[in-house]
Coordinates of C-alpha atoms in Angstrom, one line a residue:
X19 CA 0.0 0.0 0.0
X20 CA 1.4 3.4 -1.0
X21 CA 2.2 6.1 1.6
X22 CA 0.0 9.2 1.3
X23 CA 0.4 12.7 2.7
X24 CA -2.8 13.6 4.4
X25 CA -3.2 17.3 5.2
X26 CA -5.7 17.4 8.1
X27 CA -7.4 20.9 8.1
X28 CA -9.6 22.2 10.8
X29 CA -11.0 25.4 12.3
X30 CA -9.5 26.6 15.6
X31 CA -11.3 28.1 18.6
X32 CA -10.5 31.8 18.0
X33 CA -13.5 34.1 18.2
X34 CA -15.5 35.6 16.6
X35 CA -14.2 33.9 13.5
X36 CA -11.9 30.8 13.5
X37 CA -8.6 30.5 11.7
X38 CA -7.6 27.6 9.5
X39 CA -5.1 25.1 11.0
X40 CA -3.4 22.1 9.4
X41 CA -0.8 19.4 9.9
X42 CA 0.4 16.5 7.8
X43 CA -0.1 12.8 8.6
X44 CA 1.8 10.1 6.6
X45 CA -0.3 7.0 6.3
X46 CA -0.4 3.8 4.2
X47 CA -3.7 3.7 2.4
X48 CA -5.2 2.1 -0.8
X49 CA -4.4 3.7 -4.1
X50 CA -7.6 5.7 -4.1
X51 CA -8.5 6.0 -0.4
X52 CA -12.1 6.8 0.7
X53 CA -13.1 9.1 3.5
X54 CA -14.1 6.1 5.6
X55 CA -10.5 4.8 5.4
X56 CA -9.0 7.9 6.9
X57 CA -8.0 7.6 10.6
X58 CA -9.1 10.0 13.2
X59 CA -6.2 12.0 14.6
X60 CA -5.6 14.3 17.5
X61 CA -3.9 17.7 18.2
X62 CA -3.0 20.0 21.0
X63 CA -6.1 22.0 21.6
X64 CA -4.3 24.2 24.2
X65 CA -2.4 25.9 21.3
X66 CA -5.6 26.6 19.3
X67 CA -7.9 27.9 22.1
X68 CA -9.8 24.7 22.2
X69 CA -8.5 23.1 25.4
X70 CA -6.6 23.7 28.6
X71 CA -3.0 22.6 28.9
X72 CA -3.9 20.1 31.6
X73 CA -6.3 18.3 29.3
X74 CA -5.2 19.3 25.9
X75 CA -6.3 16.5 23.5
X76 CA -8.8 17.3 20.8
X77 CA -9.9 14.9 18.0
X78 CA -9.9 15.4 14.3
X79 CA -12.7 13.6 12.5
X80 CA -12.4 13.6 8.6
X81 CA -15.6 14.8 7.0
X82 CA -14.5 15.8 3.4
X83 CA -11.7 14.7 1.1
X84 CA -10.1 16.5 -1.8
X85 CA -7.0 15.8 -3.9
X86 CA -4.0 18.1 -3.0
X87 CA -2.9 19.4 -6.4
X88 CA 0.2 21.2 -5.0
X89 CA 1.9 18.1 -3.6
X90 CA 2.5 14.7 -5.1
X91 CA 0.7 11.8 -3.4
X92 CA -1.3 14.1 -1.1
X93 CA -4.9 14.7 0.0
X94 CA -6.7 17.5 1.7
X95 CA -8.8 16.3 4.6
X96 CA -11.4 18.7 6.0
X97 CA -12.1 17.8 9.6
X98 CA -14.5 18.5 12.4
X99 CA -13.1 19.0 15.9
X100 CA -14.4 16.6 18.5
X101 CA -13.9 16.2 22.2
X102 CA -12.1 13.0 23.4
X103 CA -15.5 11.4 24.1
X104 CA -16.5 11.8 20.4
X105 CA -19.0 14.6 20.8
X106 CA -18.6 17.8 18.8
X107 CA -16.3 20.4 20.3
X108 CA -18.1 23.7 21.3
X109 CA -16.2 25.4 18.4
X110 CA -17.4 22.9 15.9
X111 CA -19.8 25.1 13.8
X112 CA -20.2 22.4 11.1
X113 CA -21.8 19.9 13.4
X114 CA -24.3 22.4 14.7
X115 CA -26.0 23.4 11.5
X116 CA -29.0 21.9 9.6
X117 CA -28.2 20.4 6.2
X118 CA -30.2 19.6 3.1
X119 CA -28.6 18.5 -0.2
X120 CA -31.6 20.1 -2.0
X121 CA -30.5 23.6 -0.7
X122 CA -27.9 25.0 -3.0
X123 CA -25.5 27.8 -2.1
X124 CA -23.2 30.1 -4.0
X125 CA -20.6 32.0 -2.0
X126 CA -19.0 35.1 -3.5
X127 CA -15.8 35.4 -1.5
X128 CA -14.2 38.9 -1.6
X129 CA -10.8 39.6 -0.2
X130 CA -7.8 41.9 -0.4
X131 CA -4.3 40.8 -1.3
X132 CA -2.0 42.5 1.2
X133 CA 1.8 43.1 1.3
X134 CA 3.7 45.1 4.0
X135 CA 0.5 46.1 5.7
X136 CA -1.3 47.6 2.7
X137 CA -3.4 46.3 -0.3
X138 CA -1.3 45.1 -3.2
X139 CA -0.6 48.0 -5.5
X140 CA -1.1 50.8 -3.0
X141 CA 1.7 53.4 -2.9
X142 CA 4.0 53.5 0.2
X143 CA 2.1 56.6 1.4
X144 CA -1.5 57.7 0.6
X145 CA -3.8 56.0 -1.8
X146 CA -3.9 55.1 -5.5
X147 CA -6.4 56.5 -8.0
X148 CA -10.0 56.4 -6.8
X149 CA -12.3 53.5 -7.4
X150 CA -13.7 53.2 -10.9
X151 CA -11.5 51.2 -13.3
X152 CA -10.4 48.4 -10.8
X153 CA -13.6 46.3 -11.0
X154 CA -12.9 43.6 -13.6
X155 CA -10.0 45.8 -14.6
X156 CA -7.2 44.9 -17.0
X157 CA -3.7 46.2 -17.2
X158 CA -0.8 46.9 -14.8
X159 CA -2.3 50.2 -13.5
X160 CA -5.4 48.3 -12.4
X161 CA -4.2 44.9 -11.3
X162 CA -0.4 45.2 -10.8
X163 CA 2.2 42.6 -11.7
X164 CA 1.5 39.6 -9.5
X165 CA -2.1 39.5 -8.6
X166 CA -3.2 38.0 -11.9
X167 CA -0.6 35.2 -11.5
X168 CA -2.0 34.4 -8.0
X169 CA -5.6 34.3 -8.9
X170 CA -5.0 32.2 -12.0
X171 CA -2.9 29.8 -10.0
X172 CA -5.7 29.6 -7.4
X173 CA -8.2 28.7 -10.1
X174 CA -6.1 25.8 -11.2
X175 CA -5.6 24.6 -7.7
X176 CA -9.3 24.6 -6.9
X177 CA -10.3 22.9 -10.1
X178 CA -7.6 20.2 -9.7
X179 CA -8.9 19.7 -6.1
X180 CA -12.4 19.0 -7.3
X181 CA -13.8 22.2 -5.9
X182 CA -16.7 23.7 -7.8
X183 CA -15.2 27.1 -8.4
X184 CA -17.4 29.1 -10.8
X185 CA -15.3 32.2 -11.5
X186 CA -13.1 35.0 -10.3
X187 CA -12.8 38.7 -10.9
X188 CA -11.0 41.8 -9.8
X189 CA -13.2 43.8 -7.5
X190 CA -14.1 47.5 -6.9
X191 CA -11.1 48.5 -4.8
X192 CA -7.4 48.1 -5.9
X193 CA -5.9 44.9 -4.6
X194 CA -9.4 43.4 -4.0
X195 CA -10.5 40.2 -5.7
X196 CA -13.4 37.7 -5.6
X197 CA -13.9 34.1 -6.3
X198 CA -17.2 32.2 -6.4
X199 CA -18.0 28.7 -5.1
X200 CA -21.1 26.7 -5.7
X201 CA -22.2 23.7 -3.7
X202 CA -25.2 21.5 -2.8
X203 CA -26.1 21.3 0.9
X204 CA -25.0 23.6 3.7
X205 CA -22.0 21.4 4.8
X206 CA -20.6 20.5 1.4
X207 CA -20.8 24.1 0.1
X208 CA -19.1 25.4 3.2
X209 CA -16.5 22.6 3.1
X210 CA -15.5 23.7 -0.4
X211 CA -15.4 27.4 0.5
X212 CA -13.1 26.7 3.5
X213 CA -10.8 24.5 1.4
X214 CA -10.7 27.2 -1.3
X215 CA -9.7 29.7 1.4
X216 CA -7.0 27.3 2.6
X217 CA -5.6 26.8 -0.9
X218 CA -5.4 30.6 -1.5
X219 CA -3.7 31.2 1.9
X220 CA -1.1 28.5 1.3
X221 CA -0.5 29.6 -2.3
X222 CA 0.2 33.2 -1.2
X223 CA 3.0 32.0 1.1
X224 CA 5.3 31.7 -1.9
X225 CA 4.6 35.3 -3.0
X226 CA 5.1 36.8 0.5
X227 CA 1.5 38.1 0.2
X228 CA -1.2 37.9 2.9
X229 CA -5.0 37.5 2.4
X230 CA -7.0 40.1 4.3
X231 CA -10.6 38.9 4.8
X232 CA -11.6 41.8 7.0
X233 CA -14.9 43.3 5.7
X234 CA -13.5 46.9 5.9
X235 CA -9.7 46.7 6.1
X236 CA -9.2 50.3 5.1
X237 CA -11.6 51.6 7.7
X238 CA -14.9 53.3 7.6
X239 CA -13.4 56.8 7.3
X240 CA -12.1 56.1 3.7
X241 CA -14.3 56.0 0.6
X242 CA -13.2 52.4 -0.4
X243 CA -15.5 49.4 -0.7
X244 CA -15.5 46.7 1.9
X245 CA -15.5 43.0 1.3
X246 CA -18.6 40.8 1.4
X247 CA -19.4 37.2 0.9
X248 CA -22.7 37.6 -0.9
X249 CA -24.6 34.3 -0.5
X250 CA -26.9 33.0 -3.2
X251 CA -29.3 30.3 -2.1
X252 CA -32.2 28.2 -3.4
X253 CA -34.1 25.2 -2.2
X254 CA -35.9 22.5 -4.2
X255 CA -39.2 24.2 -3.4
X256 CA -37.8 27.6 -4.5
X257 CA -36.6 26.2 -7.8
X258 CA -39.5 24.0 -8.7
X259 CA -42.6 25.6 -7.0
X260 CA -41.9 29.1 -5.7
X261 CA -44.5 31.6 -6.3
X262 CA -45.0 35.2 -5.2
X263 CA -46.9 34.3 -2.1
X264 CA -44.2 31.9 -0.8
X265 CA -41.5 34.5 -1.7
X266 CA -43.3 37.2 0.4
X267 CA -43.6 34.8 3.3
X268 CA -39.9 33.9 3.0
X269 CA -38.9 37.6 3.0
X270 CA -41.1 38.2 6.1
X271 CA -39.2 35.4 7.9
X272 CA -35.9 36.9 6.9
X273 CA -37.0 40.3 8.2
X274 CA -38.3 38.7 11.5
X275 CA -34.9 36.9 12.0
X276 CA -32.7 39.7 10.7
X277 CA -30.8 40.1 14.0
X278 CA -30.1 36.3 14.2
X279 CA -28.7 36.5 10.7
X280 CA -26.5 39.5 11.4
X281 CA -25.1 37.7 14.5
X282 CA -23.5 35.0 12.3
X283 CA -22.8 37.0 9.1
X284 CA -19.3 38.0 10.2
X285 CA -17.7 40.3 12.7
X286 CA -17.4 44.1 12.2
X287 CA -20.3 44.1 9.8
X288 CA -21.4 47.5 11.2
X289 CA -18.3 48.9 9.5
X290 CA -19.5 47.6 6.1
X291 CA -23.3 47.6 6.3
X292 CA -23.7 51.4 6.4
X293 CA -26.1 52.0 3.6
X294 CA -23.2 53.1 1.3
X295 CA -21.0 51.2 -1.1
X296 CA -23.7 48.9 -2.3
X297 CA -25.0 47.9 1.1
X298 CA -28.2 48.3 3.2
X299 CA -27.8 49.5 6.8
X300 CA -27.1 46.8 9.3
X301 CA -30.3 47.5 11.4
X302 CA -32.6 47.3 8.4
X303 CA -33.9 44.6 6.1
X304 CA -35.2 45.1 2.6
X305 CA -35.3 43.4 -0.8
X306 CA -35.4 44.7 -4.3
X307 CA -35.3 43.7 -7.9
X308 CA -31.6 43.8 -9.1
X309 CA -30.9 46.2 -6.2
X310 CA -27.3 45.9 -5.1
X311 CA -28.0 48.2 -2.1
X312 CA -30.7 45.9 -0.7
X313 CA -30.3 43.2 2.0
X314 CA -31.6 40.6 -0.5
X315 CA -31.2 41.1 -4.2
X316 CA -33.9 39.6 -6.4
X317 CA -32.6 38.5 -9.9
X318 CA -34.7 39.4 -12.8
X319 CA -34.6 35.7 -13.8
X320 CA -36.4 34.9 -10.5
X321 CA -39.4 37.1 -11.1
X322 CA -39.5 36.3 -14.8
X323 CA -39.7 32.6 -13.9
X324 CA -42.7 33.0 -11.7
X325 CA -40.8 33.8 -8.5
X326 CA -38.8 30.6 -8.9
X327 CA -35.0 30.2 -8.7
X328 CA -32.4 31.7 -6.4
X329 CA -32.0 34.8 -4.2
X330 CA -28.9 36.7 -3.1
X331 CA -28.4 37.6 0.5
X332 CA -25.9 40.5 0.3
X333 CA -25.3 40.9 4.1
X334 CA -22.8 38.2 4.9
X335 CA -19.2 39.5 5.0
X336 CA -15.9 38.2 3.9
X337 CA -14.8 37.1 7.3
X338 CA -18.0 35.1 8.0
X339 CA -18.0 31.4 8.7
X340 CA -19.8 29.8 5.8
X341 CA -21.1 26.9 8.0
X342 CA -22.9 29.4 10.2
X343 CA -24.1 31.5 7.3
X344 CA -25.5 28.7 5.3
X345 CA -26.9 27.0 8.4
X346 CA -28.7 30.2 9.5
X347 CA -30.2 30.8 6.0
X348 CA -31.5 27.2 6.0
X349 CA -32.8 27.5 9.5
X350 CA -34.9 30.5 8.6
X351 CA -36.2 28.9 5.4
X352 CA -37.4 25.9 7.4
X353 CA -39.7 28.2 9.4
X354 CA -41.8 29.0 6.2
X355 CA -44.4 26.4 5.3
X356 CA -44.2 25.1 1.7
X357 CA -47.8 23.9 1.5
X358 CA -50.7 26.3 2.3
X359 CA -52.7 25.2 5.3
X360 CA -56.4 25.1 4.3
X361 CA -59.0 26.6 6.6
X362 CA -61.0 23.8 8.3
X363 CA -64.6 24.5 9.2
X364 CA -65.2 24.6 13.0
X365 CA -67.7 21.8 12.9
X366 CA -65.3 19.5 11.1
X367 CA -62.4 20.5 13.4
X368 CA -64.6 19.8 16.5

């Protein structure tokens, strides 16, 4: 049996958003190992804010498996963190969310490439030219000399790893980029987003470049866009049945639970959701047709198709945990009945 390099990847216990951690295990496995063949492993939770030093063992339970395209004979192993007794660790956000393979998610992950404490391409002092030509920009003055190389390499890594990457583009601010991930089910979609983040972070090590996922890294006082993680979602019912009445009930539920959504949509969102720069204010909820300043954007295709299809929640930010985001969206959707309850005459009900 060949020896395989298994890169065990997990989320640590830092708050309010965890960091990615990883370490390599060498194991003898079959030529094409399955998830079930992978051994559980442990790590020192006292070094990741997940245990005390006097009782430091935490357990890594493999939950998703991907080829590792950057290393020969290697696999990427997404893990949940368990307590020694086999129950989910309190920091394990994946284990705590509802899941439904019929619920599809598309994450639009924005981020800044940073070097020496500033976005890539910024001058040593001050700011570059104002926003305008950077979005989907082309040419050295807009994207610099290394960013394109990084994002193109990231595309190749994600596709080779079997991640359903759907596209990339330069974003509104200089040094800001975006990639899009599509997945079916809360857990699978979020697994792929976390692995795509991991591949990007690891790739940038060789360029001496950091990834800044903060939603407003340049601060509120400057007229530069923040970073979001707009989340597109649909259920089987939304795609196949839908209808205006169901849509209105769904939006009423999103309004009712808006504070619960904001609570898991990423830290420092008050800096980004100001009502400016294509956002709605953090304390309000609204929706609008093709409105990029709304909480939820309704695509024209959704209305034209009889209120069937997908919707875009524009409130999640770039630092958010996709497990919590997708789980909260599904949790709210589950509060809305998909079949109308008929009025029953009192004499029959009695």
